[in-house]
Amino acid sequence: IKTQSEERLAEPGSEILIRGVLEEIPLPANPGQFHERNYQYARKVKWYLEGADLQVVREKADRLLFWQEQVKEKMRQGISRSIPQSVQGIFLAMLTGEKGQLGQEEKSLFTVIGGSHILAISGLHLSVLGWGFYKILRRLRIPVWAAGVVASGWIFFYGILTGSSASAMRAAVMFAAGIGAVLFKRTYDFLSAMALASILLLAGSPLLLYDSSFLLSFGAIAGLGLIQPVLFPHKDEKKNRSAKGKITKSLKEGLQSGISVWLATLPMVMYFFFEVPVWGILINLAVLPTVNIVLISGVLGCVLGMLPGGLVLLGRAAAVPGTVLLQGYLKAGELVRKLPVSMWITGQPKLWKCGAYYLLLLAALLVLMYREKRQKAGGKSRCVCWGVLGMGILLLSLNVPDFVLRTVFLDVGQGDSACILTDKGSCYLIDGGSSSISSVGRYRILPFLKSQGIRKVDGIFVSHMDDDHVNGIQELLEMTAAGESAIRIRHLFLSPCRETQEKAESLKKCAQQAGCRVVSIKTGTQIREGDLVFSCLSPKDSTMGSNEGSQVLRVSLGGFDSLFTGDMEGMGEKDVEQLLEKDKRSWELLKIAHHGSKNSSSQEFLELVHPRLGIISCAKENRYGHPHAELLERLEDLEILAVQVWQTGAVTADWDGKNTKVSFHYGKIMLE
């Protein structure tokens, strides 16, 4: 049982009685959203228990778990006493696996330099700590077998203590295999150790096969053990003992390792994160050789910080090199983020593309191995193989739209957000906010955009300034302004409203900081991009209230028309009705106003529009009672098919120029 409470409810190992409501771990509701269920299943968490009441039946401390918690608490104290507060969160993540004190800004900076692995308990960490500890024991004249057993036991203990991550346990198994080779005087086989680690981990939790950390950890090792020896075979060269020669050799080997790992993990990074750090390989040439210094410095600072008296001062001194280097990494991240292209947003490739890439990679390696064996692996062979790899990368990154117009209604809980995409590469957002989901911009809207390979949003339309329509948009603008997002936003389209002028000014300020042009629109305004037309049908002026003065948009392309109504009601709805009476057309999609409230979408309005499909965006069991029974009855009476996004997940309507195909994110149900 794992608890999310910071309060200690019982000693590890105690027998407890729990009463609560079992809830399924949610599936991702939108494309690109974090797959919480896969993540937890891989860690053997099958259910959430909400509103749990816990009683201790029998207090019985598990000695191993108790000692682990004691060691971890001592490590926290050591870090807090010896290490400057500015980098405490980073050292906590590196040494204990706890990321609670790690700021979003720090995560972003490490991502942009391709250094996210530094913040995880990785194979590099455990190799340094394990072999370092083993060598210390040997220096103390501890017998080989005893030093090996103690060092292996310590590494497994440490791996479990820091959260039993896939990368940590993989490294622990491979370290134990290395120690076994020393004890039994056998040759250590890198790939055999990797295979053993994968078998043991998957036997314990088969669903790790879907886990990004497991795949990336083994992918990186495969890059070093399989790809690097073939692409960059070791040749007998004269040893250059000069400092310049050693540095050149180190940089060359670092570059080769970086390229090999990059090639091995590229599809995984694209599939799980939708973007690739452009300068990661080059920056890691400087970062990777110094990570050991950071780690050793942190360990010394932590250990000395646990001890009493003046040894804390020694701990602070020991932590200085690591602190300086970490601050250097952060500065490098800030500089890289200012470059024109710091992150390559790729989108999420189809699984068949990932498979095809690995087949091409395998074919290139087999050809090189065959030619090398026959001593014919010359320049031409290598050029052909690199060409094949280039084709694989192109296949992964090339996205050919199978639609003319795509409209996606995102599940943002109690709120609204829709995205308009065209086959020409245009992208527009209509609203983006939620009152039930925190950080909706960061965790739902932004991942969706990245998963679609969106590098530029041509415009964002904000219907009105209520939080459930705009707070996610504000997050997007703030992230762009801070450099946390590589997506550029060109225009922000607002409509005048006296009631919410102060909120609008705050949003405009964010837009200006993000380099986004603010445009005011009202009834009669048209925004055109090629054949795509956004026509503003409301408000006429700024005198209307926030809801009835919602920005109402008609989105048209060829013979496809959809209507977006914000929280429109009252006089705003009457004004729109008058305009629609003069310009009658067949409507494909209607975003039902105000999340399906009782006083919106009147009988007259629905009769006039009568769309093929209505979309209601609201949260499950929300406190407002949306959608209202009377509204659902009106829709049923008029035989208008309406879907609630919380039930279906994101709703995608693809128009190919003739027909519309609608798919739901949950279950991939299709409507023609």
XYZ file of C-alpha atoms in Angstrom:
672
model
C 0.000 0.000 0.000
C 1.324 3.416 -0.969
C -0.046 6.578 0.623
C -0.068 10.111 -0.743
C -0.287 11.648 2.733
C 2.816 13.339 4.117
C 1.721 12.288 7.619
C 3.069 8.919 8.790
C -0.068 6.814 9.211
C 1.638 3.603 10.374
C 5.068 2.051 10.641
C 6.178 0.152 7.515
C 5.264 -3.527 7.980
C 2.255 -2.914 10.255
C -1.051 -4.708 9.720
C -3.772 -2.182 8.951
C -7.505 -2.070 8.230
C -8.631 0.401 5.573
C -12.132 1.476 4.596
C -12.765 3.662 1.569
C -14.041 3.801 -1.981
C -12.026 1.961 -4.612
C -11.591 3.940 -7.802
C -10.089 2.889 -11.098
C -6.899 4.672 -12.054
C -8.011 7.042 -14.830
C -7.092 6.589 -18.460
C -5.715 9.559 -20.393
C -8.653 11.603 -21.683
C -6.783 13.349 -24.508
C -4.070 12.613 -27.064
C -0.671 13.303 -25.498
C -1.922 13.188 -21.914
C 0.185 11.302 -19.362
C -0.898 7.639 -19.139
C -1.394 7.450 -15.390
C -2.824 3.925 -15.471
C 0.116 2.393 -17.357
C 2.545 4.223 -15.062
C 0.912 2.941 -11.861
C 0.233 -0.580 -13.178
C 3.935 -0.944 -13.997
C 4.609 -0.111 -10.338
C 1.985 -2.650 -9.190
C -0.542 -0.018 -8.112
C -3.940 -1.212 -9.389
C -6.475 1.006 -7.605
C -6.855 4.312 -5.827
C -8.685 4.338 -2.494
C -10.459 7.645 -1.933
C -11.585 8.944 1.470
C -9.726 6.141 3.220
C -10.118 5.572 6.951
C -7.087 3.732 8.326
C -6.776 1.778 11.573
C -3.645 0.000 12.786
C -4.568 -3.577 13.708
C -1.100 -4.666 14.787
C 1.980 -2.479 15.080
C 4.778 -4.493 13.574
C 7.731 -2.702 12.051
C 9.470 -4.303 9.096
C 13.143 -3.925 9.985
C 14.355 -3.501 6.406
C 11.688 -0.919 5.534
C 12.248 0.797 8.895
C 15.995 1.100 8.286
C 15.420 2.319 4.753
C 13.182 5.101 6.023
C 15.683 6.002 8.746
C 18.545 6.189 6.227
C 16.433 8.299 3.888
C 15.507 10.722 6.661
C 19.178 11.039 7.636
C 20.053 11.742 4.005
C 17.412 14.486 3.862
C 18.884 16.042 7.002
C 22.429 15.791 5.641
C 21.440 17.505 2.393
C 19.527 20.278 4.177
C 22.507 20.984 6.495
C 25.338 20.879 3.949
C 23.955 21.928 0.587
C 22.793 25.429 -0.453
C 19.023 25.771 -0.683
C 19.204 26.796 -4.353
C 20.277 23.274 -5.384
C 18.859 21.174 -2.528
C 15.940 20.010 -4.689
C 18.323 18.786 -7.403
C 20.550 16.891 -4.953
C 17.478 15.360 -3.273
C 16.330 14.071 -6.677
C 19.808 12.767 -7.538
C 20.532 11.060 -4.213
C 17.139 10.016 -2.794
C 14.864 9.922 -5.853
C 12.503 12.482 -4.282
C 11.426 15.179 -6.728
C 8.942 17.049 -4.544
C 11.310 19.995 -4.018
C 12.403 20.119 -7.654
C 11.001 23.230 -9.311
C 9.329 23.226 -12.726
C 11.934 25.706 -13.960
C 14.790 23.364 -13.003
C 13.112 20.401 -14.736
C 12.632 22.512 -17.863
C 16.276 23.643 -17.949
C 17.609 20.098 -17.559
C 15.235 18.903 -20.295
C 16.415 21.523 -22.778
C 20.070 20.442 -22.389
C 19.145 16.758 -22.634
C 20.085 16.224 -18.993
C 16.868 14.815 -17.506
C 18.758 11.586 -16.742
C 20.879 13.518 -14.226
C 17.784 14.085 -12.076
C 16.918 10.370 -11.988
C 18.530 7.547 -10.046
C 20.169 6.130 -13.152
C 22.694 3.461 -14.014
C 25.417 6.101 -14.049
C 24.679 6.998 -10.413
C 24.648 3.425 -9.175
C 27.738 2.428 -11.152
C 29.742 5.276 -9.620
C 28.460 4.586 -6.099
C 28.693 0.786 -6.388
C 32.165 0.475 -7.861
C 33.399 3.356 -5.717
C 32.185 1.596 -2.564
C 33.668 -1.725 -3.740
C 37.080 -0.125 -4.344
C 37.020 1.527 -0.910
C 36.313 -1.863 0.690
C 39.180 -3.430 -1.245
C 41.510 -0.604 -0.173
C 40.572 -1.488 3.402
C 41.847 -5.010 2.613
C 38.392 -6.586 2.771
C 38.485 -9.917 0.851
C 37.203 -9.826 -2.728
C 34.142 -12.021 -2.077
C 33.143 -10.076 1.055
C 33.629 -6.694 -0.638
C 31.592 -7.894 -3.645
C 28.709 -9.226 -1.552
C 28.580 -6.121 0.670
C 28.780 -3.713 -2.297
C 26.056 -5.612 -4.194
C 23.836 -5.708 -1.110
C 24.357 -1.976 -0.590
C 23.445 -1.164 -4.205
C 20.215 -3.204 -4.059
C 19.356 -1.606 -0.711
C 20.020 1.855 -2.168
C 18.014 1.099 -5.329
C 14.986 0.069 -3.258
C 15.487 3.014 -0.878
C 15.325 5.479 -3.780
C 12.072 4.096 -5.170
C 13.007 0.917 -7.069
C 12.924 2.705 -10.425
C 13.480 0.588 -13.527
C 16.791 2.304 -14.294
C 18.048 1.848 -10.716
C 17.127 -1.828 -10.493
C 18.532 -2.479 -13.978
C 21.817 -0.917 -12.884
C 21.782 -2.907 -9.615
C 21.365 -6.227 -11.446
C 24.075 -5.365 -13.975
C 26.391 -4.252 -11.150
C 25.816 -7.553 -9.330
C 26.584 -9.394 -12.594
C 29.823 -7.420 -12.882
C 30.762 -8.302 -9.301
C 29.907 -11.951 -10.048
C 32.294 -11.887 -13.010
C 35.066 -10.600 -10.721
C 34.359 -13.196 -8.005
C 34.240 -16.148 -10.413
C 37.040 -14.787 -12.607
C 34.880 -14.663 -15.693
C 34.643 -12.104 -18.487
C 31.838 -9.631 -17.921
C 29.459 -9.693 -20.889
C 27.616 -6.403 -21.144
C 24.703 -7.667 -23.263
C 24.193 -10.827 -21.176
C 23.984 -8.699 -18.029
C 21.463 -6.412 -19.752
C 19.365 -9.416 -20.837
C 19.434 -10.834 -17.295
C 18.294 -7.497 -15.853
C 15.417 -7.204 -18.342
C 14.232 -10.777 -17.655
C 14.251 -10.267 -13.873
C 12.487 -6.897 -14.017
C 9.813 -8.070 -16.463
C 9.257 -11.242 -14.435
C 8.501 -9.029 -11.443
C 6.275 -6.621 -13.396
C 5.510 -7.458 -17.059
C 3.760 -4.104 -17.543
C 7.142 -2.370 -17.280
C 7.298 -3.124 -20.995
C 4.999 -0.099 -21.476
C 6.937 2.141 -19.082
C 9.019 4.966 -20.531
C 11.761 4.814 -17.868
C 12.229 1.053 -18.425
C 12.379 1.388 -22.215
C 14.686 4.421 -22.167
C 17.033 2.830 -19.624
C 17.449 -0.367 -21.642
C 17.411 1.567 -24.924
C 20.350 3.698 -23.812
C 22.303 0.618 -22.719
C 21.520 -1.097 -26.035
C 22.834 1.978 -27.834
C 26.150 1.725 -25.997
C 26.447 -2.060 -26.214
C 25.029 -2.777 -29.675
C 25.072 0.333 -31.835
C 28.301 2.103 -30.830
C 30.667 -0.863 -31.476
C 29.222 -1.301 -34.992
C 28.863 2.329 -36.069
C 32.136 3.395 -34.477
C 34.406 0.316 -34.383
C 37.492 0.611 -32.216
C 40.597 0.889 -34.365
C 44.186 0.451 -33.297
C 45.569 3.936 -33.027
C 48.822 5.232 -31.679
C 48.406 6.351 -28.118
C 48.643 10.075 -27.700
C 49.676 10.678 -24.116
C 49.518 14.468 -24.335
C 46.733 16.357 -22.570
C 45.400 17.538 -25.927
C 45.328 13.963 -27.242
C 43.481 12.679 -24.180
C 40.896 15.476 -24.366
C 40.372 14.880 -28.097
C 39.911 11.152 -27.520
C 37.496 11.768 -24.650
C 35.401 14.197 -26.721
C 35.381 11.815 -29.680
C 34.237 8.870 -27.569
C 31.654 11.056 -25.830
C 30.235 12.183 -29.166
C 30.102 8.597 -30.427
C 28.331 7.447 -27.248
C 25.879 10.347 -27.461
C 24.997 9.618 -31.098
C 24.586 5.893 -30.381
C 22.256 6.475 -27.422
C 20.346 9.124 -29.417
C 19.761 6.716 -32.315
C 18.672 3.920 -29.959
C 16.208 5.998 -27.958
C 14.917 8.509 -30.540
C 11.579 6.743 -31.254
C 10.965 6.297 -27.510
C 11.646 9.959 -26.736
C 9.376 11.026 -29.605
C 6.617 8.597 -28.606
C 6.524 9.474 -24.895
C 7.615 13.136 -24.844
C 6.874 14.407 -28.396
C 9.988 16.607 -28.491
C 13.753 16.163 -28.691
C 16.440 18.518 -27.298
C 18.308 19.843 -30.339
C 21.608 20.592 -28.607
C 21.533 17.696 -26.129
C 24.322 15.603 -27.692
C 26.786 18.506 -27.870
C 26.008 19.851 -24.392
C 26.330 16.376 -22.889
C 29.939 16.298 -24.124
C 30.656 18.826 -21.380
C 28.048 17.651 -18.878
C 28.591 13.874 -18.732
C 32.317 13.945 -17.797
C 31.471 16.200 -14.848
C 28.399 14.353 -13.525
C 30.609 12.038 -11.451
C 32.084 15.093 -9.708
C 28.572 16.378 -8.930
C 27.523 12.990 -7.601
C 30.597 12.421 -5.428
C 30.436 16.002 -4.155
C 26.770 15.537 -3.246
C 27.377 12.203 -1.523
C 30.236 13.644 0.561
C 28.162 16.686 1.479
C 25.211 14.499 2.421
C 27.249 12.012 4.513
C 29.271 14.684 6.334
C 26.078 16.676 6.897
C 24.621 13.738 8.820
C 27.506 13.824 11.294
C 27.620 16.127 14.322
C 29.755 19.168 15.048
C 32.262 20.775 12.745
C 32.023 17.993 10.177
C 29.028 19.839 8.730
C 31.454 22.575 7.654
C 33.494 19.947 5.808
C 30.268 18.760 4.210
C 29.505 22.264 2.980
C 33.005 22.529 1.550
C 32.681 19.127 -0.136
C 29.383 20.176 -1.730
C 30.888 23.284 -3.362
C 32.187 21.623 -6.591
C 28.857 19.896 -7.194
C 26.914 23.080 -6.455
C 29.023 25.134 -8.867
C 28.651 22.548 -11.638
C 24.878 22.274 -11.153
C 24.550 26.045 -11.339
C 26.624 25.860 -14.528
C 24.194 23.300 -16.002
C 21.273 25.596 -15.180
C 23.026 28.572 -16.799
C 23.695 26.449 -19.883
C 19.991 25.599 -19.992
C 19.064 29.286 -19.835
C 21.434 30.066 -22.718
C 20.206 27.165 -24.862
C 16.596 28.177 -24.270
C 17.355 31.559 -25.852
C 18.559 29.937 -29.076
C 16.129 30.048 -32.028
C 15.550 26.279 -31.893
C 16.150 24.606 -28.537
C 13.571 21.812 -28.751
C 12.493 19.919 -31.866
C 8.758 19.252 -31.474
C 8.187 16.028 -33.409
C 4.704 14.898 -32.441
C 3.903 11.327 -31.424
C 4.846 8.862 -34.188
C 2.627 5.882 -34.967
C 3.839 2.599 -33.491
C 4.343 1.115 -36.966
C 6.733 3.973 -37.748
C 8.753 3.187 -34.616
C 8.899 -0.467 -35.672
C 9.958 0.472 -39.214
C 12.704 2.735 -37.827
C 14.157 -0.073 -35.711
C 14.036 -2.457 -38.689
C 15.979 0.069 -40.786
C 18.442 0.571 -37.916
C 18.894 -3.196 -37.579
C 19.386 -3.579 -41.340
C 22.052 -0.845 -41.371
C 23.912 -2.464 -38.456
C 23.760 -5.956 -40.003
C 25.123 -4.664 -43.319
C 27.990 -2.910 -41.529
C 28.767 -6.008 -39.453
C 28.765 -8.186 -42.580
C 30.976 -5.756 -44.512
C 33.298 -5.372 -41.507
C 33.629 -9.135 -41.240
C 34.670 -9.276 -44.897
C 36.855 -6.203 -44.380
C 34.823 -4.206 -46.886
C 33.211 -1.697 -44.539
C 34.617 1.326 -46.336
C 33.361 4.859 -46.746
C 30.658 3.953 -49.277
C 29.133 1.300 -47.003
C 29.027 3.708 -44.096
C 27.492 6.473 -46.224
C 24.756 4.098 -47.383
C 24.058 3.021 -43.780
C 23.882 6.611 -42.562
C 21.537 7.317 -45.469
C 19.277 4.458 -44.342
C 19.296 5.854 -40.779
C 18.417 9.277 -42.184
C 15.438 7.707 -43.961
C 14.339 6.177 -40.662
C 14.523 9.533 -38.868
C 12.614 11.189 -41.732
C 9.930 8.488 -41.550
C 9.533 9.067 -37.809
C 9.241 12.831 -38.060
C 7.178 13.129 -41.250
C 3.480 13.682 -40.520
C 1.180 13.633 -43.562
C -2.354 14.744 -42.550
C -5.202 12.434 -43.584
C -7.729 15.263 -43.191
C -8.518 18.656 -44.673
C -9.886 20.017 -41.393
C -9.609 18.493 -37.929
C -11.601 19.778 -34.954
C -10.678 18.391 -31.527
C -12.732 19.049 -28.398
C -10.427 18.342 -25.457
C -11.558 16.908 -22.133
C -10.536 19.620 -19.674
C -13.025 18.736 -16.952
C -15.334 21.608 -16.015
C -14.171 23.945 -18.741
C -13.764 24.414 -22.470
C -11.001 23.910 -25.010
C -11.074 23.103 -28.715
C -8.368 22.954 -31.368
C -8.712 23.562 -35.110
C -6.073 21.994 -37.401
C -5.800 22.057 -41.190
C -3.841 20.021 -43.714
C -1.859 23.190 -44.515
C -0.380 23.246 -40.995
C -2.618 25.922 -39.463
C -3.499 25.595 -35.776
C -6.007 27.596 -33.740
C -7.290 27.203 -30.193
C -10.754 28.241 -29.065
C -10.721 28.686 -25.279
C -8.611 26.702 -22.841
C -9.444 26.577 -19.168
C -10.857 24.491 -16.337
C -12.237 24.998 -12.845
C -11.866 21.318 -11.887
C -8.391 20.411 -13.185
C -5.336 22.272 -11.935
C -2.617 23.368 -14.384
C -4.811 22.349 -17.317
C -2.611 24.255 -19.751
C 0.572 22.476 -18.690
C -0.812 18.957 -18.317
C -3.583 18.704 -20.921
C -3.484 21.412 -23.596
C 0.304 21.665 -24.078
C 0.877 17.861 -24.254
C -1.927 17.623 -26.820
C -0.327 20.295 -29.011
C 3.086 18.627 -28.768
C 1.647 15.190 -29.553
C 0.209 16.623 -32.779
C 3.603 18.049 -33.741
C 2.388 21.646 -33.359
C 5.281 24.124 -33.281
C 3.201 27.238 -33.887
C -0.306 28.259 -32.812
C -1.592 30.782 -35.343
C -4.234 32.164 -33.031
C -6.102 31.688 -29.767
C -9.719 32.840 -29.477
C -10.972 33.548 -25.947
C -14.768 33.551 -25.662
C -14.751 35.417 -22.325
C -12.599 35.828 -19.252
C -14.031 33.202 -16.876
C -11.276 30.968 -15.461
C -12.822 27.807 -16.902
C -12.215 29.224 -20.386
C -8.962 31.125 -19.983
C -6.663 29.934 -17.169
C -5.051 27.268 -19.381
C -4.442 29.875 -22.101
C -2.713 32.089 -19.552
C -0.484 29.145 -18.577
C 0.472 28.567 -22.224
C 1.407 32.229 -22.656
C 3.411 32.248 -19.410
C 5.304 29.085 -20.391
C 6.104 30.529 -23.815
C 7.282 33.804 -22.246
C 9.489 31.913 -19.745
C 10.958 29.658 -22.447
C 9.402 26.521 -20.918
C 7.482 25.851 -24.125
C 8.957 25.891 -27.628
C 5.525 26.510 -29.185
C 5.124 30.029 -30.592
C 1.762 31.774 -30.296
C 1.139 34.390 -32.982
C -2.227 36.006 -32.154
C -4.645 36.328 -29.252
C -8.202 37.267 -30.266
C -10.257 38.955 -27.528
C -13.686 40.567 -27.537
C -14.478 43.713 -25.495
C -16.295 43.386 -22.158
C -16.344 46.075 -19.463
C -17.060 43.597 -16.657
C -13.813 41.696 -17.176
C -11.508 44.464 -18.392
C -9.031 43.968 -15.518
C -8.655 40.232 -16.254
C -8.259 40.989 -19.944
C -5.442 43.447 -19.246
C -3.574 40.772 -17.265
C -3.947 38.326 -20.167
C -2.797 40.957 -22.672
C 0.326 41.557 -20.597
C 1.128 37.812 -20.675
C 0.577 37.809 -24.434
C 2.971 40.709 -24.976
C 5.658 38.975 -22.891
C 5.189 35.861 -25.045
C 5.637 37.880 -28.239
C 1.982 37.388 -29.158
C -0.052 40.052 -30.953
C -3.406 40.924 -29.314
C -6.339 41.542 -31.686
C -9.795 42.814 -30.668
C -12.743 41.293 -32.553
C -16.530 41.768 -32.458
C -19.607 41.034 -34.571
C -18.693 41.194 -38.249
C -14.949 40.569 -37.835
C -13.532 37.844 -40.064
C -10.159 36.132 -39.700
C -9.031 34.371 -42.880
C -6.182 31.983 -43.530
C -6.486 30.536 -47.007
C -9.917 28.917 -47.258
C -10.298 28.731 -43.477
C -12.582 31.506 -42.162
C -13.385 32.477 -38.564
C -16.444 34.767 -38.439
C -17.296 36.536 -35.180
C -21.095 36.588 -34.608
C -21.056 38.121 -31.115
C -20.625 40.356 -29.103
C -21.731 43.565 -30.797
C -20.089 45.758 -28.146
C -18.640 45.783 -24.628
C -21.879 46.508 -22.747
C -23.031 42.893 -22.383
C -22.265 40.778 -19.322
C -19.499 38.205 -19.311
C -21.598 35.165 -20.306
C -24.147 36.713 -22.664
C -21.331 38.709 -24.240
C -19.331 35.556 -25.031
C -17.386 35.556 -28.268
C -19.325 33.364 -30.732
C -17.457 31.989 -33.757
C -18.466 30.365 -36.990
C -15.593 28.258 -38.346
C -15.893 27.506 -42.068
C -13.800 25.627 -44.594
C -15.333 24.596 -47.906
C -18.644 22.965 -47.068
C -17.824 22.357 -43.394
C -19.314 24.710 -40.775
C -19.103 24.554 -36.989
C -20.351 26.929 -34.310
C -18.538 27.755 -31.044
C -20.665 29.522 -28.446
C -18.625 29.952 -25.240
C -21.074 30.548 -22.368
C -23.542 32.408 -24.604
C -27.028 33.048 -23.212
C -29.774 35.695 -23.045
C -29.414 38.678 -25.376
C -26.203 37.292 -26.835
C -28.075 34.207 -28.023
C -30.898 36.350 -29.493
C -28.376 38.454 -31.447
C -26.764 35.326 -32.890
C -30.181 33.905 -33.826
C -30.925 37.028 -35.895
C -27.664 36.643 -37.816
C -28.222 32.931 -38.410
C -31.739 33.596 -39.742
C -30.193 35.717 -42.496
C -27.489 33.151 -43.338
C -28.986 29.678 -43.058
C -26.636 26.767 -43.604
C -26.071 23.147 -42.633
C -24.074 22.869 -39.402
C -21.784 19.928 -38.761
C -20.752 20.717 -35.172
C -22.144 22.811 -32.334
C -20.255 23.423 -29.119
C -23.242 23.481 -26.733
C -23.116 26.758 -24.788
C -22.257 27.085 -21.096
C -21.405 23.393 -20.549
C -25.063 22.435 -21.116
C -26.661 24.761 -18.565
C -30.450 25.114 -18.224
C -30.621 28.705 -19.514
C -28.465 28.274 -22.612
C -29.231 26.728 -26.014
C -32.950 27.515 -26.145
C -35.437 25.493 -28.182
C -35.539 28.204 -30.879
C -31.758 28.364 -31.144
C -31.350 24.583 -31.399
C -34.108 24.346 -34.027
C -32.339 27.014 -36.069
C -28.876 25.422 -35.924
C -29.797 21.713 -35.684
C -26.218 20.373 -35.982
C -25.239 16.833 -36.928
C -23.358 16.615 -33.614
C -23.455 18.635 -30.394
C -20.533 18.674 -27.943
C -21.022 19.251 -24.210
C -17.828 20.019 -22.297
C -18.200 19.535 -18.540
C -16.815 17.477 -15.663
C -18.288 14.273 -14.302
C -20.679 14.874 -11.368
C -19.858 18.597 -11.306
C -21.384 20.845 -8.630
C -23.268 22.929 -11.213
C -25.437 20.031 -12.374
C -24.201 20.331 -15.966
C -25.567 19.252 -18.344
C -29.060 20.127 -17.129
C -31.847 17.585 -17.664
C -34.003 20.158 -19.488
C -31.223 20.889 -21.992
C -30.733 17.152 -22.635
C -34.485 16.806 -23.138
C -34.479 19.614 -25.723
C -31.665 17.909 -27.618
C -33.466 14.567 -27.525
C -36.763 16.074 -28.706
C -34.981 17.586 -31.711
C -33.087 14.330 -32.349
C -29.725 16.089 -32.060
C -26.946 13.650 -31.244
C -24.960 15.156 -28.355
C -21.924 13.739 -26.578
C -20.452 14.665 -23.209
C -16.676 14.895 -23.400
C -16.107 13.459 -19.909
C -17.763 10.228 -21.112
C -15.972 9.924 -24.449
C -12.612 11.558 -23.876
C -11.443 14.012 -26.517
C -13.790 14.173 -29.506
C -12.101 14.435 -32.922
C -14.028 15.377 -36.072
C -12.040 14.898 -39.303
C -13.363 16.331 -42.569
C -11.713 15.061 -45.763
C -13.423 17.525 -48.101
C -16.553 15.400 -48.511
C -17.298 13.364 -45.406
C -16.923 13.871 -41.664
C -15.565 11.118 -39.430
C -15.932 11.473 -35.663
C -13.841 9.451 -33.209
C -13.828 9.334 -29.419
C -10.604 8.989 -27.432
C -12.081 6.300 -25.154
C -12.580 3.150 -27.158
C -12.042 4.745 -30.574
C -15.782 4.569 -31.382
C -16.404 5.879 -34.884
C -19.362 7.816 -36.244
C -19.702 8.580 -39.939
